[in-house]
Amino acid sequence: MNIKLINLVVISGVLAACAPMEPTESVKPKVTEAAEPVRDAGLGVWYGPASLNTVTRGIRDDFLEQFTDTANWPTVYGETAVFKQFIESLGGEKYSDEELKQLATFTREAGLKCAFEIGALRWDPKLYGEGSGVAYAAQEIKVLQRWVKAGGTVDYLSTDHAVMWNVGLCLQGAKPMASYVKDPDWRVVMDEVVDSLAMIHEEFPAAKIGMIESLGYFSVGDTYTTTDPGCIYPIDMEEFLATAQQKLGERGVELDHLHIDFSYQDCRYDGRNEKRLDFGRIMAAEAIVKSLGLDSGIIINAFDDFSYVGSNTVQEKEKAQNAAERSASAVDNTLEYFDGYVAAGGNPDTWIFQRWQPYPDVTGPETVRDTDMGVARLLVNKLKARSKVGTSKVEGP
């Protein structure tokens, strides 16, 4: 997520025509009476389809039906070890209790581990400063408990820019929190995040805890500094992660992973002067993550060219007339991003095929190219080819 998107994201939340392909066989999850199935990590794929409608922020009309029928996504299903969701999808009345139970039962019987991207800390004029971490954790624990009550598991929890989101609220754009918190120190903010995660981990001790932080906030390696130097003071990424490890460790919480969120448009921004995608920031960050002994993950996605203008996304007010063209553009950009990352030497422990962008705006099936499942299928097939040839450069679908 580009650093300059912070105000739009705060307001709108994280954003969650087609050429037919060859038919595929249905693969149904099988469960014995003795135990739930256990999946091999395989290619290391986490699948996070965009379940939220960009306009209403409700669950997409086609999501539950498509996702819980593996005939719609047999290739992706066969290689997915972890199903990832935003905690936002569990809130309010987005799912009825019965629908949530249906989704939880499917994931459990399919042997899918479940990951959630959580806030861990989100400041607003009524909740900020000392004690905000514990207060926010109580809110998110309640939401996650609804999933557990429905029969789901909580296996991974990844914070969604939990430190720098709040620093950005004070320093960037309209600066909505500037009058409440002056000169925010990221270490102080991190203390609140650590309090939050310690409380959440106590409630869900089996869950592995990880982080996502936008690379644009940080100084990474010898070349890359913040992408918004006029507003955000540079923070050394290695120091940031080492500090997070230490502070969490002191509370008995192991930091398991750092998933890199720096998409196609962000790489295009870094390479704007050379008119290319620049993956150098990602490569430097990946090296740091691995040097600290953390699981390194890469989130593979891209906006379409129509929804993304300069450093701002176009917020959807209604379904666009050119939705098919925009879906195709998003798929093209995502595939270009994957190929560029691999060619640059990218070698993560975990591949996260996750979308919050408005397009593709159709969930599936995977036999249709310009759908969420369709682009995930293409990416899985690229990974399969890569694992067979043992090379960093992969061509073809």
XYZ file of C-alpha atoms in Angstrom:
397
model
C 0.000 0.000 0.000
C 1.539 3.299 -1.062
C 2.230 5.598 1.856
C 0.275 8.398 0.202
C -2.945 6.397 0.322
C -3.285 6.583 4.099
C -6.068 9.169 4.312
C -8.199 7.498 1.658
C -7.789 4.130 3.322
C -8.675 5.529 6.737
C -11.910 6.954 5.353
C -12.998 4.075 3.180
C -11.442 1.004 4.789
C -9.186 -1.465 3.098
C -10.488 -2.241 -0.407
C -11.401 -5.427 -1.004
C -16.225 -10.105 -20.125
C -14.082 -12.807 -19.417
C -12.337 -15.206 -21.732
C -13.149 -18.865 -20.937
C -10.377 -21.341 -20.260
C -10.278 -25.088 -20.277
C -12.685 -26.908 -17.943
C -11.317 -28.417 -14.759
C -12.397 -31.229 -12.482
C -14.117 -30.582 -9.178
C -12.161 -31.295 -6.028
C -14.247 -31.768 -2.905
C -12.866 -31.561 0.626
C -13.006 -34.935 2.340
C -13.229 -35.439 6.053
C -12.883 -38.656 8.019
C -14.643 -39.206 11.306
C -11.327 -39.677 13.044
C -9.853 -36.250 12.383
C -10.014 -33.131 10.275
C -7.791 -33.232 7.170
C -4.307 -31.805 7.421
C -2.871 -29.923 4.459
C 0.738 -29.862 3.402
C 2.151 -26.348 3.116
C 3.032 -27.224 -0.481
C 3.944 -24.116 -2.483
C 3.388 -21.885 0.535
C 0.238 -20.251 -0.796
C -2.149 -18.153 1.257
C -5.298 -17.243 -0.649
C -7.155 -14.069 0.315
C -9.890 -13.442 -2.249
C -11.572 -10.049 -2.175
C -14.756 -10.930 -0.328
C -15.884 -7.346 0.318
C -17.846 -5.293 -2.176
C -15.936 -2.069 -2.769
C -19.041 0.104 -2.933
C -21.116 -1.141 0.016
C -18.373 -2.861 2.064
C -20.714 -5.819 2.371
C -19.848 -9.363 1.305
C -19.817 -9.784 -2.461
C -22.998 -11.426 -3.699
C -21.117 -14.262 -5.398
C -18.408 -14.859 -2.797
C -19.819 -17.439 -0.405
C -21.386 -19.592 -3.105
C -18.259 -19.543 -5.254
C -15.763 -20.087 -2.444
C -17.504 -22.965 -0.687
C -17.835 -24.985 -3.912
C -14.384 -26.225 -4.873
C -15.601 -26.978 -8.394
C -15.088 -23.250 -8.942
C -11.412 -23.179 -7.925
C -9.880 -26.683 -7.945
C -6.374 -25.594 -9.015
C -6.066 -22.844 -6.409
C -7.820 -24.928 -3.761
C -5.400 -27.788 -4.306
C -2.388 -25.590 -3.520
C -3.818 -23.322 -0.819
C -2.606 -23.959 2.721
C -4.127 -20.883 4.370
C -7.333 -18.951 3.752
C -6.925 -15.274 4.608
C -9.624 -12.734 5.473
C -9.842 -9.184 6.773
C -11.274 -8.995 10.262
C -13.610 -6.357 8.836
C -15.515 -9.119 7.044
C -16.580 -10.585 10.411
C -18.035 -7.354 11.752
C -21.597 -6.104 11.876
C -24.089 -8.057 9.822
C -21.918 -8.705 6.781
C -22.430 -12.428 7.321
C -25.466 -13.853 9.044
C -24.663 -16.368 11.783
C -25.688 -19.171 9.444
C -23.514 -17.887 6.586
C -20.526 -17.531 8.880
C -21.052 -21.065 10.131
C -21.158 -22.272 6.512
C -17.834 -20.580 5.752
C -16.191 -21.798 8.965
C -17.374 -25.372 8.400
C -16.011 -25.339 4.856
C -12.547 -24.163 5.913
C -12.381 -26.651 8.768
C -13.483 -29.651 6.687
C -11.135 -28.606 3.876
C -8.175 -28.568 6.268
C -7.480 -24.900 5.555
C -5.750 -22.894 8.232
C -7.311 -19.469 8.713
C -5.493 -16.141 8.804
C -6.913 -12.740 9.649
C -5.525 -9.321 8.929
C -6.296 -7.295 12.043
C -5.932 -3.643 12.997
C -4.338 -4.255 16.440
C -4.495 -0.470 16.913
C -6.581 2.177 15.148
C -6.621 5.648 16.641
C -9.548 8.007 16.388
C -10.513 11.120 18.382
C -12.165 8.927 21.040
C -9.445 6.275 21.270
C -5.780 7.173 21.238
C -2.691 7.441 23.396
C -1.934 5.436 26.527
C -4.231 2.456 27.008
C -5.528 2.532 23.436
C -3.895 -0.779 22.563
C -5.716 -2.744 25.250
C -9.013 -1.027 24.461
C -8.728 -1.769 20.766
C -7.688 -5.370 21.385
C -10.870 -5.945 23.390
C -12.918 -4.894 20.364
C -11.105 -7.202 17.963
C -11.139 -10.161 20.352
C -14.917 -9.929 20.457
C -15.106 -10.008 16.652
C -12.727 -12.975 16.365
C -14.687 -14.853 19.026
C -17.699 -14.741 16.725
C -15.681 -16.657 14.128
C -14.607 -19.239 16.696
C -18.189 -19.591 17.897
C -19.196 -20.315 14.292
C -16.704 -23.197 14.267
C -13.705 -21.472 12.689
C -10.056 -21.509 13.713
C -7.672 -18.615 14.276
C -4.272 -19.824 13.092
C -2.511 -16.637 11.961
C -2.999 -12.978 12.863
C -1.207 -10.280 10.875
C -1.357 -6.623 11.867
C -2.430 -4.241 9.101
C 0.105 -1.370 9.344
C -0.639 -1.169 13.057
C 2.233 1.177 13.956
C 2.640 3.402 10.940
C -1.089 3.735 10.213
C -1.421 5.731 13.431
C 1.772 7.709 12.901
C 0.463 8.572 9.445
C -2.840 9.814 10.875
C -0.874 12.484 12.719
C 1.537 13.486 9.967
C -0.002 12.933 6.543
C -2.623 14.505 4.328
C -5.493 15.985 6.340
C -3.729 14.836 9.530
C -6.956 13.896 11.341
C -5.153 13.019 14.589
C -2.597 15.843 14.577
C -4.502 17.912 17.138
C -4.622 14.947 19.519
C -1.100 13.519 19.164
C 1.780 15.865 18.345
C 5.136 14.559 17.130
C 4.247 10.843 17.367
C 7.136 8.561 18.292
C 6.831 5.214 16.508
C 8.323 3.443 19.527
C 5.554 4.757 21.788
C 2.941 3.718 19.247
C 4.563 0.289 19.057
C 4.234 -0.078 22.837
C 0.464 0.213 22.435
C 0.508 -2.295 19.569
C 2.511 -4.721 21.713
C -0.034 -4.331 24.532
C -2.795 -5.103 22.036
C -1.068 -8.151 20.575
C -0.171 -9.543 24.002
C -3.834 -9.383 24.992
C -5.018 -10.902 21.709
C -2.411 -13.668 21.924
C -3.543 -14.534 25.436
C -7.032 -15.114 24.040
C -5.786 -17.040 20.978
C -2.499 -18.633 22.125
C -2.268 -21.030 19.169
C -2.289 -18.207 16.620
C 0.993 -17.165 15.059
C 1.484 -13.407 15.178
C 2.906 -11.401 12.302
C 3.039 -7.915 10.878
C 2.413 -6.010 7.679
C 3.911 -2.529 7.444
C 4.009 -0.401 4.288
C 7.561 -0.239 2.976
C 7.032 3.343 1.847
C 7.318 4.519 5.446
C 10.814 3.149 5.945
C 14.437 3.530 5.094
C 15.330 0.150 3.603
C 18.929 -0.746 2.845
C 21.372 1.858 1.540
C 19.235 3.274 -1.272
C 15.586 3.545 -0.296
C 14.099 5.998 2.178
C 10.499 7.015 2.837
C 8.409 7.739 -0.265
C 6.894 10.745 1.547
C 9.911 12.535 3.097
C 7.994 15.790 3.554
C 5.651 14.208 6.088
C 7.089 10.988 7.504
C 10.416 10.929 9.278
C 12.638 8.078 8.034
C 12.575 4.928 10.136
C 15.154 2.206 9.665
C 13.274 -0.983 8.828
C 15.767 -3.339 10.435
C 15.650 -1.369 13.684
C 11.858 -1.314 13.534
C 11.532 -5.085 13.148
C 14.216 -5.883 15.706
C 12.463 -3.600 18.180
C 9.124 -5.306 17.490
C 10.716 -8.720 18.055
C 12.255 -7.607 21.335
C 9.178 -5.869 22.726
C 6.866 -8.733 21.810
C 9.335 -11.320 23.124
C 9.401 -9.563 26.489
C 5.635 -10.148 26.640
C 5.932 -13.800 25.675
C 4.784 -13.286 22.090
C 6.934 -14.577 19.229
C 6.907 -12.502 16.051
C 6.389 -15.121 13.356
C 6.294 -13.269 10.050
C 6.528 -10.035 8.123
C 4.471 -9.897 4.945
C 5.595 -7.310 2.429
C 2.860 -5.061 1.083
C 4.319 -3.019 -1.777
C 2.290 -3.632 -4.884
C 2.611 -3.086 -8.633
C 1.758 0.603 -8.434
C 4.240 1.150 -5.602
C 7.046 -0.456 -7.608
C 6.051 1.688 -10.564
C 6.329 4.759 -8.332
C 9.833 3.791 -7.153
C 10.876 3.257 -10.789
C 9.110 6.303 -12.192
C 12.278 8.087 -13.297
C 13.444 5.069 -15.293
C 9.883 4.249 -16.423
C 10.061 0.732 -15.031
C 8.990 -1.400 -12.094
C 11.615 -1.105 -9.364
C 11.727 -4.096 -6.996
C 14.860 -2.968 -5.148
C 13.000 -1.839 -2.041
C 11.265 -5.214 -1.783
C 14.511 -7.148 -2.263
C 16.252 -5.147 0.474
C 13.301 -5.624 2.825
C 13.114 -9.356 2.145
C 16.794 -9.714 3.020
C 16.261 -7.899 6.319
C 13.246 -10.032 7.237
C 15.140 -13.254 6.597
C 18.223 -12.037 8.471
C 16.047 -11.647 11.572
C 14.757 -15.199 11.286
C 11.203 -14.206 10.377
C 9.003 -15.883 7.800
C 9.115 -13.623 4.752
C 5.939 -13.246 2.712
C 5.019 -11.250 -0.373
C 1.502 -9.997 -1.122
C 0.896 -10.301 -4.866
C -1.692 -7.905 -6.290
C -2.234 -4.770 -8.362
C -4.790 -2.098 -9.053
C -6.191 -1.774 -12.536
C -4.982 1.235 -14.527
C -8.369 2.955 -14.326
C -8.779 2.823 -10.534
C -5.320 4.145 -9.781
C -4.316 7.660 -10.792
C -0.963 8.958 -9.594
C -0.855 8.269 -5.866
C -4.618 7.998 -5.311
C -7.197 5.306 -5.841
C -10.532 6.148 -7.397
C -13.170 5.317 -4.810
C -16.085 3.446 -6.341
C -19.521 5.017 -5.976
C -21.259 2.394 -8.096
C -20.361 -0.489 -10.376
C -18.363 0.864 -13.311
C -19.592 0.523 -16.886
C -16.148 -0.678 -18.006
C -15.810 -3.296 -15.256
C -14.666 -6.036 -17.652
C -11.888 -3.853 -19.070
C -10.786 -2.859 -15.596
C -10.767 -6.464 -14.416
C -8.566 -7.454 -17.355
C -6.199 -4.566 -16.599
C -5.877 -5.623 -12.944
C -5.069 -9.195 -13.968
C -2.462 -8.032 -16.499
C -0.775 -5.821 -13.910
C -0.789 -8.569 -11.274
C 0.894 -11.036 -13.620
C 3.486 -8.431 -14.639
C 4.173 -7.753 -10.968
C 4.664 -11.447 -10.188
C 7.028 -11.966 -13.124
C 9.030 -8.848 -12.248
C 9.371 -9.832 -8.609
C 10.555 -13.334 -9.481
C 12.965 -12.027 -12.116
C 14.410 -9.617 -9.528
C 15.266 -12.585 -7.312
C 12.253 -12.625 -5.025
C 12.173 -15.787 -2.920
C 9.603 -15.595 -0.110
C 8.669 -18.279 2.368
C 5.009 -17.466 1.793
C 3.076 -16.296 -1.256
C -0.045 -14.310 -0.384
C -2.506 -14.061 -3.265
C -4.689 -11.453 -1.626
C -6.869 -8.766 -3.135
C -8.564 -5.687 -1.693
C -8.632 -3.781 -4.967
C -12.011 -3.188 -6.659
C -11.149 -5.308 -9.726
C -11.547 -8.072 -10.710
C -15.029 -7.524 -9.310
C -16.160 -11.136 -9.831
C -15.056 -13.947 -7.515
C -14.885 -16.860 -9.946
C -14.745 -19.443 -11.333
C -11.039 -19.943 -11.932
C -11.684 -21.089 -15.519
C -12.583 -17.473 -16.319
C -9.378 -15.465 -16.556
C -10.443 -12.033 -15.370
C -11.898 -13.089 -12.021
C -10.330 -13.232 -8.582
C -10.051 -17.005 -8.797
C -8.923 -16.763 -12.421
C -5.851 -14.650 -11.673
C -5.101 -16.784 -8.589
C -5.113 -19.857 -10.843
C -2.643 -18.246 -13.239
C -0.351 -17.380 -10.328
C -0.549 -20.887 -8.878
C 0.343 -22.373 -12.260
C 3.345 -20.044 -12.487
C 4.467 -21.255 -9.069
C 4.032 -24.863 -10.131
C 6.164 -24.283 -13.211
C 8.753 -22.475 -11.119
C 9.003 -25.348 -8.640
C 9.443 -27.869 -11.454
C 12.228 -26.083 -13.320
C 13.903 -24.663 -10.221
C 14.488 -21.293 -11.829
C 13.652 -17.731 -10.807
C 12.211 -16.854 -14.201
C 8.849 -18.265 -15.159
C 6.952 -17.803 -18.401
C 3.512 -18.877 -19.464
C 0.153 -19.281 -17.737
